[in-house]
Amino acid sequence: MLRNLLLNVLLGTGLLVGAGVATAQPIKIGVISADSGAWALYGGAGKKGAVLAAEEINAHGGVLGRKLELITGDNKSRPDEASRLFRDMVAGGAEVVVGIVGTGEIQAASTLAREQKVPLLIAFGYGRFLTEEAGHRYFFRLMSNSRAYYGPMVDRIIQGGYTRYCTISNDFAFGRDLVANVMDDLKKRNPKGELVSGCEFWVPVNATDFTTYITAILAQKPQLLMFGGIVGNSLPAFMSQSSQFGLFKQIAGAHPSLGWPGNNAGVKEADIPKKTIISGSDYPYPPVDTPESKAFHSAYTKRWSEGPMSESAHAYATMYFIKAAFEKAGKVDREAFVDAAEGLGFVHPSLGKLTVRPFDHQSNAGVWVGYFGWAKDYNRPGMEDITYVPGDRYLPSEEEVKALRTKK
Amino acid sequence: MIQLQIVSGLVSAAILFLVASGLTLIFGVCHILNLAHGAFFMLAGFLAFTIASRFADSAAGFWLALAFAPLALAALGALVEVALFRRLYRADILLQVLPTIAIVYLIGDAVRFFWGLEPLRVRTPAGLDAPIAIFGALFPAYYAVIIAVAAAVAGGIWWIVFRTDWGLLIRAIAQDRDMAAALGADVGRIFTSVFALGIWLAGVGGVLSSPIGGANLGTDMDIVVEAFAVVVVGGLGSVGGSAVAAILIGMLKGFGILVYPQFALAFVFALMALILVVRPTGLFGAKE
């Protein structure tokens, strides 16, 4: 708590000083992030990315000759707080709002964005429905939709020839959704494959004792375990116990988001099996070897004395996207912003050149797919043998989006 | 593969017993329902992380953590008893529970402040990370250590309660604190020592389970809820009851998963509900 408070004070004063230099009125941008609560690790990293981008933009003359001023707020990982902050920020003069909170929490703010006609851009919250059923004119997502990150994993499972699966997941909305979607996809595309009966396990959120589950999975002798719904505190615990039982020496694993730095934080090198877990990431370690990726990594590390995570890169890209959209519009106006943002291209530090699709405001961001591994030079979990899979072919078409949005 | 389920059920039972026995001792003697018991368990995991990493994650570091972290917690427990609960023994039960909830928040925020938000891994002590065969099934050797330590602690508690003068006083005070006080027993000192012993047990459980689950925020409430189920099934205040109930619930968790994975956790609480209906005092609880 105290640490967060100090950070807020430091950020606040730093930005005020920056804003004071500008002669014109600053452009206010709201940043709602989960600095505490369940998503603190992700929200905190995203906020740092947004602050870094704003500082860089201001140091280079701002946007349309005006400085950016961030109005920040911690939603404590709670939906009601996200709504309250959204209202406060808009009342405080925010032209657009950036959300770095979980899917469930951003849903509340998205409804308000539609009502109040204020653009909301998100840098965390992958739930696919946000840009599909629940999407609208004022909502933008620059990173991938959950479809674009489990799709490539399903491809790999089918290519690997695995036919007997077990699943284990934390028991929460996102986990239920993910397991159902992945298993549906597998059933449709791989008729020979089957979910071993009695081998679908649900553990409470943040559970850390998996012993009885792992032994039960071993007893069922599947070829592959899909554990994509295991997240948060449960993940390092699960990895350590699987390693003690040699689980992934006996069967393959698949987890679409294990390569996400926030998801694998705390997993030890000794607990990572050699190239047996299929995974993906939109900010893999070691960082992608492109000039923009390296520049972002070094600027971020210099500013915050820690490595960036996916949300850092998304929030950073989002701030530059906001700058580009205002500049394309030629004025600071919300309707003009939305018109300019539709179909606008941008560069993401780790995913390269992307475009925001005009009809659903979802970018065509994809993920890097490969094996979960250890990034030796960064002394943290990472990925091996990665290839970039663009999101386009996994996302719904314009007609499909229309159908999803009109369906009641 | 039944052996695998038996051993993993026993490991769950061992940790549950350590936590539940402390909970039941404190309730049985001091009549305080210590909801903060899980917070001490969680704190032990973080202390284990710090001590073990001071010694470069060596086996010696872990054993030092097992020796000293629970003792440090016992001292903290004694302090809490003297500073807080001693003043509340004559108070209403609700008034006694509230401060325990306050302690949950205090410890939770302290852990966030000192250790941060990320889950921390504690390495399995070197030499015990390789699998060994138990009943023909391959198991991490460390699991045998957990079961052995829990069994030794169970024996130790039995010896203390039934074979020492201290234990005699504990039993006397548990049965009738006013009569014991009238006969000259130093009730305050016994309460402090029992509270410290209870917290020590939570500490041993926390350190022992840290190489399996790591040190995580949030384990405080998870473990106390399960331990509470064990205490209810075993009978409030009965250490022997909590040992039997822990094994019962550990096995239920192990085999429930094989039979009906979706309801594996519900089995535990269904058993608790059943016991409450059929035998409200628990399997070994004293009749009021």
JSON list of C-alpha atoms in Angstrom, two decimals, chain B residues 117-244:
[
{"chain": "B", "resi": 117, "resn": "LEU", "atom": "CA", "xyz": [2.91, -9.34, -4.82]},
{"chain": "B", "resi": 118, "resn": "GLU", "atom": "CA", "xyz": [4.60, -12.02, -6.85]},
{"chain": "B", "resi": 119, "resn": "PRO", "atom": "CA", "xyz": [4.33, -15.62, -5.72]},
{"chain": "B", "resi": 120, "resn": "LEU", "atom": "CA", "xyz": [7.68, -16.79, -4.33]},
{"chain": "B", "resi": 121, "resn": "ARG", "atom": "CA", "xyz": [9.13, -20.23, -4.86]},
{"chain": "B", "resi": 122, "resn": "VAL", "atom": "CA", "xyz": [10.92, -22.12, -2.13]},
{"chain": "B", "resi": 123, "resn": "ARG", "atom": "CA", "xyz": [13.24, -24.83, -3.44]},
{"chain": "B", "resi": 124, "resn": "THR", "atom": "CA", "xyz": [12.79, -28.40, -2.34]},
{"chain": "B", "resi": 125, "resn": "PRO", "atom": "CA", "xyz": [15.81, -29.14, -0.12]},
{"chain": "B", "resi": 126, "resn": "ALA", "atom": "CA", "xyz": [18.67, -30.60, -2.18]},
{"chain": "B", "resi": 127, "resn": "GLY", "atom": "CA", "xyz": [18.78, -34.39, -2.08]},
{"chain": "B", "resi": 128, "resn": "LEU", "atom": "CA", "xyz": [15.03, -34.62, -1.56]},
{"chain": "B", "resi": 129, "resn": "ASP", "atom": "CA", "xyz": [13.88, -33.42, -4.96]},
{"chain": "B", "resi": 130, "resn": "ALA", "atom": "CA", "xyz": [14.37, -36.75, -6.73]},
{"chain": "B", "resi": 131, "resn": "PRO", "atom": "CA", "xyz": [11.48, -39.22, -6.74]},
{"chain": "B", "resi": 132, "resn": "ILE", "atom": "CA", "xyz": [11.54, -42.29, -4.50]},
{"chain": "B", "resi": 133, "resn": "ALA", "atom": "CA", "xyz": [9.24, -45.31, -4.59]},
{"chain": "B", "resi": 134, "resn": "ILE", "atom": "CA", "xyz": [6.55, -45.45, -1.92]},
{"chain": "B", "resi": 135, "resn": "PHE", "atom": "CA", "xyz": [4.34, -48.56, -2.20]},
{"chain": "B", "resi": 136, "resn": "GLY", "atom": "CA", "xyz": [5.69, -49.00, -5.73]},
{"chain": "B", "resi": 137, "resn": "ALA", "atom": "CA", "xyz": [4.67, -45.52, -6.94]},
{"chain": "B", "resi": 138, "resn": "LEU", "atom": "CA", "xyz": [7.21, -42.81, -7.70]},
{"chain": "B", "resi": 139, "resn": "PHE", "atom": "CA", "xyz": [6.98, -39.89, -5.31]},
{"chain": "B", "resi": 140, "resn": "PRO", "atom": "CA", "xyz": [9.14, -36.86, -4.56]},
{"chain": "B", "resi": 141, "resn": "ALA", "atom": "CA", "xyz": [11.23, -37.88, -1.53]},
{"chain": "B", "resi": 142, "resn": "TYR", "atom": "CA", "xyz": [10.29, -34.62, 0.15]},
{"chain": "B", "resi": 143, "resn": "TYR", "atom": "CA", "xyz": [6.70, -35.83, 0.54]},
{"chain": "B", "resi": 144, "resn": "ALA", "atom": "CA", "xyz": [7.93, -38.55, 2.88]},
{"chain": "B", "resi": 145, "resn": "VAL", "atom": "CA", "xyz": [9.57, -35.83, 4.99]},
{"chain": "B", "resi": 146, "resn": "ILE", "atom": "CA", "xyz": [6.26, -33.98, 5.32]},
{"chain": "B", "resi": 147, "resn": "ILE", "atom": "CA", "xyz": [4.44, -37.10, 6.42]},
{"chain": "B", "resi": 148, "resn": "ALA", "atom": "CA", "xyz": [7.23, -38.06, 8.84]},
{"chain": "B", "resi": 149, "resn": "VAL", "atom": "CA", "xyz": [7.45, -34.58, 10.42]},
{"chain": "B", "resi": 150, "resn": "ALA", "atom": "CA", "xyz": [3.68, -34.39, 10.85]},
{"chain": "B", "resi": 151, "resn": "ALA", "atom": "CA", "xyz": [3.63, -37.84, 12.46]},
{"chain": "B", "resi": 152, "resn": "ALA", "atom": "CA", "xyz": [6.48, -36.87, 14.79]},
{"chain": "B", "resi": 153, "resn": "VAL", "atom": "CA", "xyz": [4.71, -33.64, 15.74]},
{"chain": "B", "resi": 154, "resn": "ALA", "atom": "CA", "xyz": [1.48, -35.55, 16.39]},
{"chain": "B", "resi": 155, "resn": "GLY", "atom": "CA", "xyz": [3.40, -37.88, 18.72]},
{"chain": "B", "resi": 156, "resn": "GLY", "atom": "CA", "xyz": [5.07, -34.90, 20.38]},
{"chain": "B", "resi": 157, "resn": "ILE", "atom": "CA", "xyz": [1.77, -33.18, 21.08]},
{"chain": "B", "resi": 158, "resn": "TRP", "atom": "CA", "xyz": [0.28, -36.35, 22.50]},
{"chain": "B", "resi": 159, "resn": "TRP", "atom": "CA", "xyz": [3.30, -36.67, 24.80]},
{"chain": "B", "resi": 160, "resn": "ILE", "atom": "CA", "xyz": [3.05, -33.05, 25.92]},
{"chain": "B", "resi": 161, "resn": "VAL", "atom": "CA", "xyz": [-0.69, -33.18, 26.60]},
{"chain": "B", "resi": 162, "resn": "PHE", "atom": "CA", "xyz": [-0.84, -36.59, 28.29]},
{"chain": "B", "resi": 163, "resn": "ARG", "atom": "CA", "xyz": [2.61, -37.14, 29.80]},
{"chain": "B", "resi": 164, "resn": "THR", "atom": "CA", "xyz": [3.84, -33.81, 31.14]},
{"chain": "B", "resi": 165, "resn": "ASP", "atom": "CA", "xyz": [2.79, -31.54, 34.02]},
{"chain": "B", "resi": 166, "resn": "TRP", "atom": "CA", "xyz": [2.27, -28.77, 31.51]},
{"chain": "B", "resi": 167, "resn": "GLY", "atom": "CA", "xyz": [-0.14, -31.02, 29.62]},
{"chain": "B", "resi": 168, "resn": "LEU", "atom": "CA", "xyz": [-1.96, -31.87, 32.84]},
{"chain": "B", "resi": 169, "resn": "LEU", "atom": "CA", "xyz": [-2.51, -28.16, 33.46]},
{"chain": "B", "resi": 170, "resn": "ILE", "atom": "CA", "xyz": [-3.62, -27.64, 29.86]},
{"chain": "B", "resi": 171, "resn": "ARG", "atom": "CA", "xyz": [-6.20, -30.39, 30.20]},
{"chain": "B", "resi": 172, "resn": "ALA", "atom": "CA", "xyz": [-7.38, -29.11, 33.55]},
{"chain": "B", "resi": 173, "resn": "ILE", "atom": "CA", "xyz": [-7.82, -25.57, 32.22]},
{"chain": "B", "resi": 174, "resn": "ALA", "atom": "CA", "xyz": [-9.54, -26.81, 29.09]},
{"chain": "B", "resi": 175, "resn": "GLN", "atom": "CA", "xyz": [-12.02, -28.65, 31.26]},
{"chain": "B", "resi": 176, "resn": "ASP", "atom": "CA", "xyz": [-12.74, -25.90, 33.78]},
{"chain": "B", "resi": 177, "resn": "ARG", "atom": "CA", "xyz": [-10.66, -22.78, 33.77]},
{"chain": "B", "resi": 178, "resn": "ASP", "atom": "CA", "xyz": [-12.16, -21.25, 36.92]},
{"chain": "B", "resi": 179, "resn": "MET", "atom": "CA", "xyz": [-11.67, -24.38, 38.98]},
{"chain": "B", "resi": 180, "resn": "ALA", "atom": "CA", "xyz": [-8.09, -24.74, 37.75]},
{"chain": "B", "resi": 181, "resn": "ALA", "atom": "CA", "xyz": [-7.42, -21.10, 38.60]},
{"chain": "B", "resi": 182, "resn": "ALA", "atom": "CA", "xyz": [-8.96, -21.55, 42.03]},
{"chain": "B", "resi": 183, "resn": "LEU", "atom": "CA", "xyz": [-6.61, -24.49, 42.64]},
{"chain": "B", "resi": 184, "resn": "GLY", "atom": "CA", "xyz": [-3.62, -22.27, 41.90]},
{"chain": "B", "resi": 185, "resn": "ALA", "atom": "CA", "xyz": [-2.89, -22.89, 38.22]},
{"chain": "B", "resi": 186, "resn": "ASP", "atom": "CA", "xyz": [-1.36, -19.88, 36.45]},
{"chain": "B", "resi": 187, "resn": "VAL", "atom": "CA", "xyz": [-4.04, -19.69, 33.78]},
{"chain": "B", "resi": 188, "resn": "GLY", "atom": "CA", "xyz": [-2.56, -16.65, 32.02]},
{"chain": "B", "resi": 189, "resn": "ARG", "atom": "CA", "xyz": [0.80, -18.32, 31.50]},
{"chain": "B", "resi": 190, "resn": "ILE", "atom": "CA", "xyz": [-0.82, -21.52, 30.21]},
{"chain": "B", "resi": 191, "resn": "PHE", "atom": "CA", "xyz": [-2.94, -19.53, 27.76]},
{"chain": "B", "resi": 192, "resn": "THR", "atom": "CA", "xyz": [0.13, -17.73, 26.44]},
{"chain": "B", "resi": 193, "resn": "SER", "atom": "CA", "xyz": [2.07, -20.96, 26.04]},
{"chain": "B", "resi": 194, "resn": "VAL", "atom": "CA", "xyz": [-0.81, -22.80, 24.37]},
{"chain": "B", "resi": 195, "resn": "PHE", "atom": "CA", "xyz": [-1.39, -19.91, 22.00]},
{"chain": "B", "resi": 196, "resn": "ALA", "atom": "CA", "xyz": [2.32, -19.88, 21.13]},
{"chain": "B", "resi": 197, "resn": "LEU", "atom": "CA", "xyz": [2.29, -23.67, 20.64]},
{"chain": "B", "resi": 198, "resn": "GLY", "atom": "CA", "xyz": [-0.73, -23.40, 18.34]},
{"chain": "B", "resi": 199, "resn": "ILE", "atom": "CA", "xyz": [0.95, -20.74, 16.22]},
{"chain": "B", "resi": 200, "resn": "TRP", "atom": "CA", "xyz": [4.17, -22.79, 16.21]},
{"chain": "B", "resi": 201, "resn": "LEU", "atom": "CA", "xyz": [2.17, -25.66, 14.67]},
{"chain": "B", "resi": 202, "resn": "ALA", "atom": "CA", "xyz": [0.78, -23.34, 11.96]},
{"chain": "B", "resi": 203, "resn": "GLY", "atom": "CA", "xyz": [4.37, -22.21, 11.36]},
{"chain": "B", "resi": 204, "resn": "VAL", "atom": "CA", "xyz": [5.65, -25.76, 10.94]},
{"chain": "B", "resi": 205, "resn": "GLY", "atom": "CA", "xyz": [2.81, -26.41, 8.47]},
{"chain": "B", "resi": 206, "resn": "GLY", "atom": "CA", "xyz": [3.60, -23.22, 6.57]},
{"chain": "B", "resi": 207, "resn": "VAL", "atom": "CA", "xyz": [7.33, -23.94, 6.26]},
{"chain": "B", "resi": 208, "resn": "LEU", "atom": "CA", "xyz": [6.79, -27.61, 5.34]},
{"chain": "B", "resi": 209, "resn": "SER", "atom": "CA", "xyz": [4.28, -26.81, 2.61]},
{"chain": "B", "resi": 210, "resn": "SER", "atom": "CA", "xyz": [6.34, -23.96, 1.11]},
{"chain": "B", "resi": 211, "resn": "PRO", "atom": "CA", "xyz": [8.49, -26.14, -1.19]},
{"chain": "B", "resi": 212, "resn": "ILE", "atom": "CA", "xyz": [5.26, -27.61, -2.59]},
{"chain": "B", "resi": 213, "resn": "GLY", "atom": "CA", "xyz": [3.05, -24.57, -3.02]},
{"chain": "B", "resi": 214, "resn": "GLY", "atom": "CA", "xyz": [5.52, -21.71, -2.59]},
{"chain": "B", "resi": 215, "resn": "ALA", "atom": "CA", "xyz": [4.81, -18.59, -0.55]},
{"chain": "B", "resi": 216, "resn": "ASN", "atom": "CA", "xyz": [1.66, -16.93, -1.82]},
{"chain": "B", "resi": 217, "resn": "LEU", "atom": "CA", "xyz": [-0.71, -14.21, -0.78]},
{"chain": "B", "resi": 218, "resn": "GLY", "atom": "CA", "xyz": [-4.20, -15.60, -0.27]},
{"chain": "B", "resi": 219, "resn": "THR", "atom": "CA", "xyz": [-3.21, -18.93, 1.26]},
{"chain": "B", "resi": 220, "resn": "ASP", "atom": "CA", "xyz": [-4.17, -17.48, 4.64]},
{"chain": "B", "resi": 221, "resn": "MET", "atom": "CA", "xyz": [-7.91, -17.80, 4.10]},
{"chain": "B", "resi": 222, "resn": "ASP", "atom": "CA", "xyz": [-7.77, -20.96, 1.96]},
{"chain": "B", "resi": 223, "resn": "ILE", "atom": "CA", "xyz": [-5.96, -22.98, 4.60]},
{"chain": "B", "resi": 224, "resn": "VAL", "atom": "CA", "xyz": [-7.96, -21.71, 7.55]},
{"chain": "B", "resi": 225, "resn": "VAL", "atom": "CA", "xyz": [-11.24, -22.65, 5.86]},
{"chain": "B", "resi": 226, "resn": "GLU", "atom": "CA", "xyz": [-10.05, -26.21, 5.20]},
{"chain": "B", "resi": 227, "resn": "ALA", "atom": "CA", "xyz": [-8.50, -26.50, 8.64]},
{"chain": "B", "resi": 228, "resn": "PHE", "atom": "CA", "xyz": [-11.77, -25.35, 10.10]},
{"chain": "B", "resi": 229, "resn": "ALA", "atom": "CA", "xyz": [-13.54, -28.17, 8.27]},
{"chain": "B", "resi": 230, "resn": "VAL", "atom": "CA", "xyz": [-11.04, -30.59, 9.83]},
{"chain": "B", "resi": 231, "resn": "VAL", "atom": "CA", "xyz": [-11.62, -29.14, 13.29]},
{"chain": "B", "resi": 232, "resn": "VAL", "atom": "CA", "xyz": [-15.40, -29.40, 12.94]},
{"chain": "B", "resi": 233, "resn": "VAL", "atom": "CA", "xyz": [-15.25, -32.98, 11.68]},
{"chain": "B", "resi": 234, "resn": "GLY", "atom": "CA", "xyz": [-12.73, -34.01, 14.34]},
{"chain": "B", "resi": 235, "resn": "GLY", "atom": "CA", "xyz": [-14.50, -32.21, 17.15]},
{"chain": "B", "resi": 236, "resn": "LEU", "atom": "CA", "xyz": [-13.70, -28.74, 18.51]},
{"chain": "B", "resi": 237, "resn": "GLY", "atom": "CA", "xyz": [-10.81, -28.90, 20.93]},
{"chain": "B", "resi": 238, "resn": "SER", "atom": "CA", "xyz": [-9.78, -32.49, 20.18]},
{"chain": "B", "resi": 239, "resn": "VAL", "atom": "CA", "xyz": [-6.24, -32.85, 18.84]},
{"chain": "B", "resi": 240, "resn": "GLY", "atom": "CA", "xyz": [-6.69, -36.60, 18.29]},
{"chain": "B", "resi": 241, "resn": "GLY", "atom": "CA", "xyz": [-9.93, -35.85, 16.48]},
{"chain": "B", "resi": 242, "resn": "SER", "atom": "CA", "xyz": [-8.20, -33.40, 14.18]},
{"chain": "B", "resi": 243, "resn": "ALA", "atom": "CA", "xyz": [-5.56, -36.03, 13.32]},
{"chain": "B", "resi": 244, "resn": "VAL", "atom": "CA", "xyz": [-8.24, -38.57, 12.35]}
]
